[in-house]
């Protein structure tokens, strides 16, 4: 199901949205992917978006994980709701520079399971891209469900080939095999890979300040080398990051001087460089 090659048989691939449309006002797009769940993809997406916004970029964060939207909780926006103006959805503002839309804002309560058919999911994703008052954005970060299924495929097709994939993995070899598929997925669609991030890589110890390797590590970097894509660093497990996420304080993870904060900042730097390049290409 997660093999990108199976997408070849899709009868009607979604066409990139026509220009000029609302997407024309979004100058760069980063789609955050992971081979499998449980690698902290949403935390990386949230910190990337918050970091870009804090760098002064007008940023959007779109969470299209219809099965388990976690962005509202991570961003401290649980219970927030979008509003509508006419038939346009007005995003929730995390701060003056960051607009957020999550499937979670549309669910009656966080425990409600959502069952969507494929076509409906594609429709919702299209709506999130075209009928949201994103305004002028320097960068839109899209948090996809794990794998290379319908949602990531719809997003990539709708955004077109200039959208870059950012692939989040954990260091274990089993995750590495999945991430190889994510790289293949981007390549097959003709989208660039911004890089691979190895998350949950070692334990950043609050007692001694060192990063202790509790599992094998380095798999993400080896794979990046093997595939010829940038390696954007290792983000260690750090109690403060989880605490911040639980309290909806993404800001802390970006602002601090801890190993995890510095690693997040490298990812933000790569995202900002990509956004600047996209901007320059348009000028
Ligand atoms: Zn220690």
Coordinates of C-alpha atoms and ligand atoms in Angstrom, one line a residue:
X1 CA 0.0 0.0 0.0
X2 CA 2.9 2.3 0.7
X3 CA 4.8 1.5 -2.4
X4 CA 5.1 4.6 -4.5
X5 CA 5.1 2.4 -7.6
X6 CA 1.5 1.5 -7.0
X7 CA 0.6 5.1 -7.7
X8 CA 1.4 4.5 -11.3
X9 CA -1.9 2.7 -11.8
X10 CA -4.0 5.7 -10.5
X11 CA -6.5 6.3 -13.2
X12 CA -6.9 10.1 -12.7
X13 CA -3.9 11.8 -11.1
X14 CA -4.7 15.1 -9.6
X15 CA -3.4 18.0 -11.8
X16 CA -1.4 20.8 -10.2
X17 CA -3.7 23.6 -9.3
X18 CA -3.8 26.2 -12.0
X19 CA -2.0 29.5 -11.8
X20 CA -3.1 32.2 -11.0
X21 CA -4.9 30.8 -8.0
X22 CA -4.5 31.1 -4.2
X23 CA -1.4 28.9 -4.4
X24 CA 0.3 31.6 -6.6
X25 CA 0.5 33.7 -3.4
X26 CA 2.4 30.9 -1.6
X27 CA 6.0 31.3 -2.6
X28 CA 7.4 28.1 -1.3
X29 CA 6.0 24.8 -0.1
X30 CA 7.6 22.2 2.1
X31 CA 5.8 18.9 2.6
X32 CA 6.8 17.0 5.7
X33 CA 6.8 13.2 5.1
X34 CA 7.8 10.2 7.1
X35 CA 8.0 6.5 6.2
X36 CA 6.1 5.5 9.2
X37 CA 4.3 6.8 12.3
X38 CA 5.9 7.5 15.6
X39 CA 9.0 9.4 14.4
X40 CA 7.8 12.8 15.7
X41 CA 7.0 14.1 12.2
X42 CA 4.4 16.6 13.5
X43 CA 6.8 17.9 16.1
X44 CA 9.3 18.6 13.4
X45 CA 6.7 20.2 11.2
X46 CA 5.5 22.4 14.0
X47 CA 8.9 23.5 15.0
X48 CA 9.9 24.2 11.4
X49 CA 6.8 26.3 10.9
X50 CA 7.3 28.2 14.2
X51 CA 11.0 28.7 13.5
X52 CA 10.3 30.1 10.0
X53 CA 7.7 32.4 11.5
X54 CA 10.1 33.6 14.2
X55 CA 12.7 34.2 11.5
X56 CA 10.2 36.7 10.0
X57 CA 8.8 34.6 7.2
X58 CA 5.1 34.7 6.6
X59 CA 4.3 31.0 7.2
X60 CA 1.4 28.7 7.0
X61 CA 1.1 25.3 8.7
X62 CA -1.4 22.8 7.2
X63 CA -2.0 19.6 9.0
X64 CA -3.8 17.1 6.8
X65 CA -3.5 14.1 9.0
X66 CA -7.2 13.3 9.0
X67 CA -6.7 10.2 11.1
X68 CA -4.7 11.7 13.9
X69 CA -4.2 15.4 13.7
X70 CA -1.8 16.4 16.4
X71 CA -0.8 19.9 15.4
X72 CA -3.5 21.7 17.5
X73 CA -2.2 20.1 20.6
X74 CA 1.5 20.6 19.8
X75 CA 0.9 24.3 18.8
X76 CA -1.2 24.9 21.9
X77 CA -4.3 25.5 19.8
X78 CA -6.4 22.6 21.0
X79 CA -10.0 23.8 21.1
X80 CA -9.3 26.6 18.7
X81 CA -11.6 26.9 15.6
X82 CA -11.2 28.4 12.2
X83 CA -13.8 30.9 11.2
X84 CA -15.3 31.3 7.7
X85 CA -15.7 34.4 5.6
X86 CA -18.1 33.6 2.8
X87 CA -17.0 30.2 1.6
X88 CA -13.4 30.8 2.6
X89 CA -11.8 29.3 5.7
X90 CA -9.9 31.8 7.9
X91 CA -6.9 30.1 9.5
X92 CA -6.1 30.2 13.2
X93 CA -3.2 32.5 14.0
X94 CA -0.5 31.1 16.2
X95 CA 1.3 34.4 16.0
X96 CA 1.3 37.3 13.6
X97 CA 3.5 35.4 11.2
X98 CA 2.0 31.9 11.4
X99 CA -1.4 30.7 10.2
X100 CA -2.5 27.2 11.1
X101 CA -5.2 25.0 9.6
X102 CA -5.6 21.5 10.9
X103 CA -8.2 18.8 10.3
X104 CA -8.3 18.8 14.1
X105 CA -10.1 22.2 14.1
X106 CA -13.0 20.5 12.2
X107 CA -13.5 17.6 14.5
X108 CA -16.1 17.8 17.3
X109 CA -13.7 16.4 19.8
X110 CA -10.2 15.1 19.6
X111 CA -11.3 11.5 20.4
X112 CA -13.6 11.3 17.4
X113 CA -12.3 8.9 14.8
X114 CA -12.6 10.2 11.3
X115 CA -13.4 7.9 8.5
X116 CA -12.8 9.3 5.0
X117 CA -13.0 7.7 1.7
X118 CA -10.1 8.4 -0.6
X119 CA -12.0 10.8 -3.0
X120 CA -13.3 12.7 0.0
X121 CA -9.8 13.1 1.5
X122 CA -8.6 14.5 -1.8
X123 CA -11.5 16.9 -1.8
X124 CA -10.7 18.1 1.7
X125 CA -7.1 18.6 0.9
X126 CA -7.9 20.6 -2.2
X127 CA -10.2 22.7 -0.2
X128 CA -7.5 23.3 2.4
X129 CA -5.2 24.5 -0.3
X130 CA -7.6 26.6 -2.3
X131 CA -10.4 27.8 0.0
X132 CA -8.3 28.9 2.9
X133 CA -7.4 32.6 3.3
X134 CA -3.7 31.9 3.5
X135 CA -2.9 35.3 2.0
X136 CA 0.7 35.9 0.9
X137 CA 2.9 33.3 2.4
X138 CA 6.7 33.0 2.1
X139 CA 6.4 29.3 3.0
X140 CA 3.6 26.7 3.6
X141 CA 4.6 23.7 5.7
X142 CA 2.3 20.7 5.2
X143 CA 2.2 18.0 7.8
X144 CA 1.2 14.7 6.0
X145 CA 0.1 11.4 7.5
X146 CA 2.9 8.8 7.6
X147 CA 3.6 6.7 4.5
X148 CA 3.2 7.5 0.8
X149 CA -0.5 6.9 0.5
X150 CA -3.4 9.0 -0.8
X151 CA -2.8 12.2 1.3
X152 CA 0.8 12.8 0.5
X153 CA 0.2 11.9 -3.1
X154 CA -2.8 14.4 -3.3
X155 CA -0.7 17.1 -1.7
X156 CA 2.3 16.7 -4.0
X157 CA 0.1 16.6 -7.1
X158 CA -1.9 19.6 -6.1
X159 CA 1.1 21.7 -5.1
X160 CA 3.1 20.7 -8.1
X161 CA 6.8 19.9 -8.6
X162 CA 8.2 22.9 -6.8
X163 CA 7.1 21.6 -3.4
X164 CA 10.0 20.0 -1.6
X165 CA 9.7 16.9 0.6
X166 CA 11.3 17.0 4.0
X167 CA 11.6 13.5 5.3
X168 CA 11.6 12.7 9.0
X169 CA 12.9 9.4 10.3
X170 CA 14.0 7.8 13.4
X171 CA 17.5 6.2 13.5
X172 CA 16.6 2.5 13.5
X173 CA 17.1 0.5 10.4
X174 CA 13.5 -0.5 10.1
X175 CA 12.5 3.1 9.7
X176 CA 15.3 3.6 7.3
X177 CA 13.7 1.2 4.8
X178 CA 10.5 3.2 5.0
X179 CA 12.3 6.4 4.4
X180 CA 14.0 5.0 1.3
X181 CA 10.4 4.7 0.0
X182 CA 9.7 8.3 0.9
X183 CA 12.7 9.5 -1.1
X184 CA 11.6 7.3 -4.0
X185 CA 8.1 8.8 -3.7
X186 CA 9.4 12.3 -4.2
X187 CA 11.7 11.3 -7.0
X188 CA 9.0 9.5 -8.9
X189 CA 6.8 12.5 -8.7
X190 CA 9.6 14.8 -9.7
X191 CA 9.7 16.8 -6.5
X192 CA 12.9 17.8 -4.8
X193 CA 13.9 16.4 -1.4
X194 CA 14.9 19.2 0.9
X195 CA 16.6 16.7 3.2
X196 CA 16.4 13.9 5.7
X197 CA 16.1 14.7 9.5
X198 CA 16.9 12.0 12.0
X199 CA 14.6 12.6 14.9
X200 CA 14.5 10.8 18.3
X201 CA 18.2 10.3 17.8
X202 CA 19.8 9.7 21.2
X203 CA 18.8 11.2 24.5
X204 CA 19.7 14.8 25.4
X205 CA 20.4 14.4 29.1
X206 CA 19.2 17.2 31.3
X207 CA 21.6 16.1 34.0
X208 CA 24.9 16.2 32.2
X209 CA 24.1 18.0 29.0
X210 CA 25.4 15.2 26.8
X211 CA 23.5 13.3 24.1
X212 CA 23.5 9.6 25.1
X213 CA 23.0 7.1 22.3
X214 CA 20.3 4.7 23.5
X215 CA 19.6 3.1 20.1
X216 CA 21.7 2.8 17.0
X217 CA 22.0 6.1 15.2
X218 CA 23.4 7.4 12.0
X219 CA 20.9 5.5 9.8
X220 CA 19.4 8.7 8.5
X221 CA 22.7 10.1 7.5
X222 CA 23.9 6.9 5.8
X223 CA 20.7 6.9 3.8
X224 CA 21.0 10.5 2.9
X225 CA 24.5 9.8 1.5
X226 CA 23.3 6.7 -0.3
X227 CA 20.4 8.6 -1.9
X228 CA 22.4 11.8 -2.6
X229 CA 20.0 14.1 -0.6
X230 CA 21.0 16.6 2.1
X231 CA 21.2 15.3 5.7
X232 CA 19.8 18.0 8.0
X233 CA 20.9 16.6 11.3
X234 CA 19.9 14.5 14.3
X235 CA 17.4 15.8 16.8
X236 CA 17.8 14.1 20.1
X237 CA 15.0 13.1 22.4
X238 CA 14.9 15.9 25.0
X239 CA 12.4 16.0 27.9
X240 CA 11.9 19.8 27.4
X241 CA 10.7 19.3 23.8
X242 CA 8.0 16.8 24.8
X243 CA 7.0 19.1 27.7
X244 CA 6.8 22.1 25.4
X245 CA 4.7 20.1 23.0
X246 CA 2.4 19.0 25.8
X247 CA 2.0 22.5 26.9
X248 CA 1.7 23.8 23.4
X249 CA 4.9 25.8 23.6
X250 CA 6.7 25.0 20.4
X251 CA 8.5 28.3 20.8
X252 CA 10.7 27.0 23.6
X253 CA 12.2 24.2 21.5
X254 CA 13.2 26.7 18.9
X255 CA 14.4 29.4 21.2
X256 CA 16.6 27.4 23.7
X257 CA 20.3 26.5 23.4
X258 CA 19.9 22.8 24.1
X259 CA 21.1 20.1 21.6
X260 CA 17.5 19.6 20.4
X261 CA 16.9 23.3 20.0
X262 CA 20.1 23.7 18.0
X263 CA 19.2 20.8 15.8
X264 CA 15.7 22.2 15.2
X265 CA 17.3 25.4 14.2
X266 CA 19.4 23.7 11.5
X267 CA 16.1 22.3 10.0
X268 CA 14.7 25.8 10.1
X269 CA 17.8 27.2 8.4
X270 CA 17.4 24.7 5.6
X271 CA 13.7 25.6 5.2
X272 CA 14.5 29.3 5.2
X273 CA 17.2 28.8 2.6
X274 CA 14.8 26.8 0.4
X275 CA 12.2 29.5 0.7
X276 CA 14.7 32.2 -0.2
X277 CA 15.8 30.2 -3.2
X278 CA 12.2 29.8 -4.4
X279 CA 11.6 33.5 -3.9
X280 CA 14.7 34.4 -5.9
X281 CA 13.6 32.0 -8.7
X282 CA 10.4 33.9 -9.0
X283 CA 11.9 37.3 -9.0
Ligands
LIG1 ZN1 23.8 12.2 31.2

